[in-house]
PDB file of C-alpha atoms in Angstrom:
ATOM      1  CA  UNK A   1      56.971 -11.942 276.003  1.00  0.00           C
ATOM      2  CA  UNK A   2      55.116 -12.147 272.691  1.00  0.00           C
ATOM      3  CA  UNK A   3      51.879 -10.774 274.116  1.00  0.00           C
ATOM      4  CA  UNK A   4      51.586 -13.214 277.012  1.00  0.00           C
ATOM      5  CA  UNK A   5      51.762 -11.770 280.491  1.00  0.00           C
ATOM      6  CA  UNK A   6      51.149  -8.203 279.337  1.00  0.00           C
ATOM      7  CA  UNK A   7      49.362  -7.374 282.607  1.00  0.00           C
ATOM      8  CA  UNK A   8      52.328  -8.697 284.594  1.00  0.00           C
ATOM      9  CA  UNK A   9      54.720  -6.682 282.445  1.00  0.00           C
ATOM     10  CA  UNK A  10      52.696  -3.573 283.307  1.00  0.00           C
ATOM     11  CA  UNK A  11      52.966  -4.389 287.016  1.00  0.00           C
ATOM     12  CA  UNK A  12      56.733  -4.793 286.614  1.00  0.00           C
ATOM     13  CA  UNK A  13      56.999  -1.582 284.573  1.00  0.00           C
ATOM     14  CA  UNK A  14      55.081   0.253 287.306  1.00  0.00           C
ATOM     15  CA  UNK A  15      57.464  -1.207 289.882  1.00  0.00           C
ATOM     16  CA  UNK A  16      60.485  -0.005 287.919  1.00  0.00           C
ATOM     17  CA  UNK A  17      58.840   3.409 287.478  1.00  0.00           C
ATOM     18  CA  UNK A  18      58.237   3.632 291.231  1.00  0.00           C
ATOM     19  CA  UNK A  19      61.823   2.625 291.998  1.00  0.00           C
ATOM     20  CA  UNK A  20      62.879   5.372 289.559  1.00  0.00           C
ATOM     21  CA  UNK A  21      60.688   7.900 291.412  1.00  0.00           C
ATOM     22  CA  UNK A  22      62.357   6.802 294.655  1.00  0.00           C
ATOM     23  CA  UNK A  23      65.743   7.576 293.057  1.00  0.00           C
ATOM     24  CA  UNK A  24      66.867   3.943 293.164  1.00  0.00           C
ATOM     25  CA  UNK A  25      66.856   3.024 289.486  1.00  0.00           C
ATOM     26  CA  UNK A  26      67.018   4.253 285.931  1.00  0.00           C
ATOM     27  CA  UNK A  27      65.684   1.849 283.324  1.00  0.00           C
ATOM     28  CA  UNK A  28      64.386   1.457 279.794  1.00  0.00           C
ATOM     29  CA  UNK A  29      62.377  -1.095 277.862  1.00  0.00           C
ATOM     30  CA  UNK A  30      64.032  -3.122 275.156  1.00  0.00           C
ATOM     31  CA  UNK A  31      62.036  -3.940 272.060  1.00  0.00           C
ATOM     32  CA  UNK A  32      62.507  -6.582 269.368  1.00  0.00           C
ATOM     33  CA  UNK A  33      64.319  -5.370 266.244  1.00  0.00           C
ATOM     34  CA  UNK A  34      61.937  -4.339 263.478  1.00  0.00           C
ATOM     35  CA  UNK A  35      62.142  -3.066 259.917  1.00  0.00           C
ATOM     36  CA  UNK A  36      59.713  -0.345 258.899  1.00  0.00           C
ATOM     37  CA  UNK A  37      58.042  -1.430 255.675  1.00  0.00           C
ATOM     38  CA  UNK A  38      55.275   1.110 255.282  1.00  0.00           C
ATOM     39  CA  UNK A  39      53.042   3.759 256.776  1.00  0.00           C
ATOM     40  CA  UNK A  40      50.731   2.901 259.636  1.00  0.00           C
ATOM     41  CA  UNK A  41      47.302   4.168 260.530  1.00  0.00           C
ATOM     42  CA  UNK A  42      47.149   7.816 259.413  1.00  0.00           C
ATOM     43  CA  UNK A  43      44.973   8.650 262.447  1.00  0.00           C
ATOM     44  CA  UNK A  44      47.528   7.230 264.904  1.00  0.00           C
ATOM     45  CA  UNK A  45      50.549   9.438 265.354  1.00  0.00           C
ATOM     46  CA  UNK A  46      53.833   7.525 265.179  1.00  0.00           C
ATOM     47  CA  UNK A  47      52.351   4.268 263.889  1.00  0.00           C
ATOM     48  CA  UNK A  48      53.978   2.351 261.065  1.00  0.00           C
ATOM     49  CA  UNK A  49      53.841  -1.069 259.455  1.00  0.00           C
ATOM     50  CA  UNK A  50      56.818  -3.232 260.402  1.00  0.00           C
ATOM     51  CA  UNK A  51      58.133  -6.778 260.468  1.00  0.00           C
ATOM     52  CA  UNK A  52      60.399  -8.332 263.061  1.00  0.00           C
ATOM     53  CA  UNK A  53      63.944  -8.825 261.856  1.00  0.00           C
ATOM     54  CA  UNK A  54      65.253 -10.942 264.714  1.00  0.00           C
ATOM     55  CA  UNK A  55      64.655 -12.377 268.142  1.00  0.00           C
ATOM     56  CA  UNK A  56      63.593  -9.995 270.857  1.00  0.00           C
ATOM     57  CA  UNK A  57      65.964  -9.120 273.683  1.00  0.00           C
ATOM     58  CA  UNK A  58      65.077  -9.443 277.361  1.00  0.00           C
ATOM     59  CA  UNK A  59      62.325  -7.006 278.395  1.00  0.00           C
ATOM     60  CA  UNK A  60      64.373  -4.308 280.098  1.00  0.00           C
ATOM     61  CA  UNK A  61      67.711  -3.014 281.267  1.00  0.00           C
ATOM     62  CA  UNK A  62      68.364  -0.892 284.356  1.00  0.00           C
ATOM     63  CA  UNK A  63      71.106   0.865 286.267  1.00  0.00           C
ATOM     64  CA  UNK A  64      71.454   1.217 290.050  1.00  0.00           C
ATOM     65  CA  UNK A  65      74.468   3.079 291.438  1.00  0.00           C
ATOM     66  CA  UNK A  66      76.818   1.697 288.799  1.00  0.00           C
ATOM     67  CA  UNK A  67      75.317  -1.804 288.757  1.00  0.00           C
ATOM     68  CA  UNK A  68      73.807  -2.834 285.437  1.00  0.00           C
ATOM     69  CA  UNK A  69      70.780  -5.149 285.581  1.00  0.00           C
ATOM     70  CA  UNK A  70      69.106  -6.878 282.655  1.00  0.00           C
ATOM     71  CA  UNK A  71      65.835  -8.706 283.117  1.00  0.00           C
ATOM     72  CA  UNK A  72      62.755 -10.354 281.765  1.00  0.00           C
ATOM     73  CA  UNK A  73      59.254 -10.462 283.266  1.00  0.00           C
ATOM     74  CA  UNK A  74      57.585 -13.879 283.257  1.00  0.00           C
ATOM     75  CA  UNK A  75      54.067 -14.843 284.327  1.00  0.00           C
ATOM     76  CA  UNK A  76      53.170 -18.440 285.174  1.00  0.00           C
ATOM     77  CA  UNK A  77      49.611 -19.561 284.574  1.00  0.00           C
ATOM     78  CA  UNK A  78      50.177 -23.046 286.002  1.00  0.00           C
ATOM     79  CA  UNK A  79      51.546 -24.422 289.279  1.00  0.00           C
ATOM     80  CA  UNK A  80      54.805 -25.351 287.509  1.00  0.00           C
ATOM     81  CA  UNK A  81      56.693 -22.789 285.468  1.00  0.00           C
ATOM     82  CA  UNK A  82      58.863 -24.151 282.691  1.00  0.00           C
ATOM     83  CA  UNK A  83      62.351 -22.720 282.439  1.00  0.00           C
ATOM     84  CA  UNK A  84      61.934 -23.135 278.664  1.00  0.00           C
ATOM     85  CA  UNK A  85      60.038 -19.841 278.855  1.00  0.00           C
ATOM     86  CA  UNK A  86      63.491 -18.267 278.894  1.00  0.00           C
ATOM     87  CA  UNK A  87      64.392 -18.478 275.226  1.00  0.00           C
ATOM     88  CA  UNK A  88      67.954 -19.317 274.098  1.00  0.00           C
ATOM     89  CA  UNK A  89      68.568 -15.803 272.758  1.00  0.00           C
ATOM     90  CA  UNK A  90      67.509 -14.352 276.131  1.00  0.00           C
ATOM     91  CA  UNK A  91      69.791 -16.777 277.985  1.00  0.00           C
ATOM     92  CA  UNK A  92      72.648 -15.697 275.712  1.00  0.00           C
ATOM     93  CA  UNK A  93      71.927 -12.031 276.502  1.00  0.00           C
ATOM     94  CA  UNK A  94      71.901 -12.867 280.232  1.00  0.00           C
ATOM     95  CA  UNK A  95      75.226 -14.690 279.967  1.00  0.00           C
ATOM     96  CA  UNK A  96      76.843 -11.846 278.023  1.00  0.00           C
ATOM     97  CA  UNK A  97      75.542  -9.265 280.492  1.00  0.00           C
ATOM     98  CA  UNK A  98      76.907 -11.186 283.465  1.00  0.00           C
ATOM     99  CA  UNK A  99      80.224 -11.680 281.648  1.00  0.00           C
ATOM    100  CA  UNK A 100      80.507  -7.865 281.616  1.00  0.00           C
ATOM    101  CA  UNK A 101      79.876  -7.699 285.382  1.00  0.00           C
ATOM    102  CA  UNK A 102      76.143  -7.038 285.349  1.00  0.00           C
ATOM    103  CA  UNK A 103      73.268  -8.932 286.958  1.00  0.00           C
ATOM    104  CA  UNK A 104      70.647 -10.840 284.969  1.00  0.00           C
ATOM    105  CA  UNK A 105      67.295 -11.589 286.574  1.00  0.00           C
ATOM    106  CA  UNK A 106      63.828 -12.999 285.998  1.00  0.00           C
ATOM    107  CA  UNK A 107      60.855 -11.373 287.725  1.00  0.00           C
ATOM    108  CA  UNK A 108      58.320 -14.196 287.982  1.00  0.00           C
ATOM    109  CA  UNK A 109      54.698 -14.166 289.106  1.00  0.00           C
ATOM    110  CA  UNK A 110      53.208 -17.509 290.100  1.00  0.00           C
ATOM    111  CA  UNK A 111      49.478 -18.377 289.899  1.00  0.00           C
ATOM    112  CA  UNK A 112      48.955 -17.575 293.602  1.00  0.00           C
ATOM    113  CA  UNK A 113      50.088 -14.014 292.647  1.00  0.00           C
ATOM    114  CA  UNK A 114      53.333 -14.332 294.620  1.00  0.00           C
ATOM    115  CA  UNK A 115      56.141 -12.266 293.115  1.00  0.00           C
ATOM    116  CA  UNK A 116      59.599 -13.774 292.806  1.00  0.00           C
ATOM    117  CA  UNK A 117      63.092 -12.551 291.958  1.00  0.00           C
ATOM    118  CA  UNK A 118      65.269 -15.231 290.361  1.00  0.00           C
ATOM    119  CA  UNK A 119      68.847 -14.254 289.533  1.00  0.00           C
ATOM    120  CA  UNK A 120      70.097 -15.924 286.349  1.00  0.00           C
ATOM    121  CA  UNK A 121      73.005 -17.509 288.248  1.00  0.00           C
ATOM    122  CA  UNK A 122      70.434 -19.438 290.301  1.00  0.00           C
ATOM    123  CA  UNK A 123      68.126 -20.253 287.384  1.00  0.00           C
ATOM    124  CA  UNK A 124      70.695 -21.163 284.729  1.00  0.00           C
ATOM    125  CA  UNK A 125      71.457 -24.731 285.956  1.00  0.00           C
ATOM    126  CA  UNK A 126      67.726 -25.542 285.937  1.00  0.00           C
ATOM    127  CA  UNK A 127      67.312 -23.885 282.536  1.00  0.00           C
ATOM    128  CA  UNK A 128      70.127 -26.013 281.112  1.00  0.00           C
ATOM    129  CA  UNK A 129      68.254 -29.137 282.306  1.00  0.00           C
ATOM    130  CA  UNK A 130      64.976 -27.774 280.854  1.00  0.00           C
ATOM    131  CA  UNK A 131      63.454 -28.027 284.320  1.00  0.00           C
ATOM    132  CA  UNK A 132      60.260 -26.710 285.830  1.00  0.00           C
ATOM    133  CA  UNK A 133      59.749 -24.707 288.998  1.00  0.00           C
ATOM    134  CA  UNK A 134      56.984 -24.730 291.593  1.00  0.00           C
ATOM    135  CA  UNK A 135      56.596 -22.616 294.734  1.00  0.00           C
ATOM    136  CA  UNK A 136      58.542 -25.018 296.960  1.00  0.00           C
ATOM    137  CA  UNK A 137      61.426 -25.253 294.510  1.00  0.00           C
ATOM    138  CA  UNK A 138      61.600 -21.460 294.217  1.00  0.00           C
ATOM    139  CA  UNK A 139      62.427 -21.262 297.911  1.00  0.00           C
ATOM    140  CA  UNK A 140      64.741 -24.271 297.748  1.00  0.00           C
ATOM    141  CA  UNK A 141      66.890 -22.848 294.935  1.00  0.00           C
ATOM    142  CA  UNK A 142      67.304 -19.494 296.689  1.00  0.00           C
ATOM    143  CA  UNK A 143      64.841 -17.299 294.799  1.00  0.00           C
ATOM    144  CA  UNK A 144      63.256 -14.573 296.913  1.00  0.00           C
ATOM    145  CA  UNK A 145      60.044 -12.575 297.150  1.00  0.00           C
ATOM    146  CA  UNK A 146      59.512  -8.917 296.398  1.00  0.00           C
ATOM    147  CA  UNK A 147      59.371  -6.832 299.577  1.00  0.00           C
ATOM    148  CA  UNK A 148      57.296  -4.014 301.007  1.00  0.00           C
ATOM    149  CA  UNK A 149      59.253  -0.784 300.847  1.00  0.00           C
ATOM    150  CA  UNK A 150      56.577   1.582 302.108  1.00  0.00           C
ATOM    151  CA  UNK A 151      53.625   0.928 304.377  1.00  0.00           C
ATOM    152  CA  UNK A 152      50.172   0.959 302.772  1.00  0.00           C
ATOM    153  CA  UNK A 153      51.615   0.147 299.349  1.00  0.00           C
ATOM    154  CA  UNK A 154      51.938  -3.103 297.417  1.00  0.00           C
ATOM    155  CA  UNK A 155      55.202  -5.032 297.403  1.00  0.00           C
ATOM    156  CA  UNK A 156      56.866  -3.247 294.491  1.00  0.00           C
ATOM    157  CA  UNK A 157      60.486  -3.593 295.571  1.00  0.00           C
ATOM    158  CA  UNK A 158      62.413  -6.411 293.899  1.00  0.00           C
ATOM    159  CA  UNK A 159      65.631  -4.397 293.814  1.00  0.00           C
ATOM    160  CA  UNK A 160      66.503  -4.438 297.532  1.00  0.00           C
ATOM    161  CA  UNK A 161      66.448  -8.244 297.881  1.00  0.00           C
ATOM    162  CA  UNK A 162      68.380  -8.594 294.603  1.00  0.00           C
ATOM    163  CA  UNK A 163      71.102  -6.241 295.852  1.00  0.00           C
ATOM    164  CA  UNK A 164      71.255  -8.053 299.207  1.00  0.00           C
ATOM    165  CA  UNK A 165      71.649 -11.362 297.332  1.00  0.00           C
ATOM    166  CA  UNK A 166      74.482  -9.847 295.261  1.00  0.00           C
ATOM    167  CA  UNK A 167      76.202  -8.473 298.384  1.00  0.00           C
ATOM    168  CA  UNK A 168      75.937 -11.816 300.217  1.00  0.00           C
ATOM    169  CA  UNK A 169      76.629 -13.992 297.180  1.00  0.00           C
TER     170      UNK A 169
END
C-alpha cells in the first residue's frame, strides 16, 4: 500500500490475527522484493539498508480449511474509491491465484468507516473499465460488509461472508 492506509492495514492484520486465534485462518504478510545493499542502524536489531527490486505483491495470503485466499487491504479517503488503486501487478497476482483455485479479495474501508469485502471476481469487470465505487455501488455489485462474530466486539469477521459468497456463487 506504499505507506497509505497503514492504520487500516493494522486493523485488517488484527482481524486476521483474531481469526487465527479462533482457529479459522492461518495467514502471513507478503512484502515487496528487496535487495540488501548495506547495514542498517546499528542500534536497531535486524535493520538493514535495502532497495526495492520489483513491484510489491498483494498484502497477504491466507489458508482456511484447504481454501487459499490472497488479498489486499485498501482504504478510501473519498466518497468514491478508484479501482485503479488495485495495481496491474496485483490484478495479475489475483488472476493467477484464482486460476489455481484460490480466492482473491479486497478488504476496503470507506470514509464512513464501513468495512467491505469485495471478491476479485466481482471487482475485476469494474477494474478493467477503470471505474470508481461508492457506497451504493458496493451493494449493487454484490460486495458485502464484515460481520459481528462475537458480542461486545467489533466487526472483525470478513471470512464468514466471503465463504458464504463462495458457497453460493
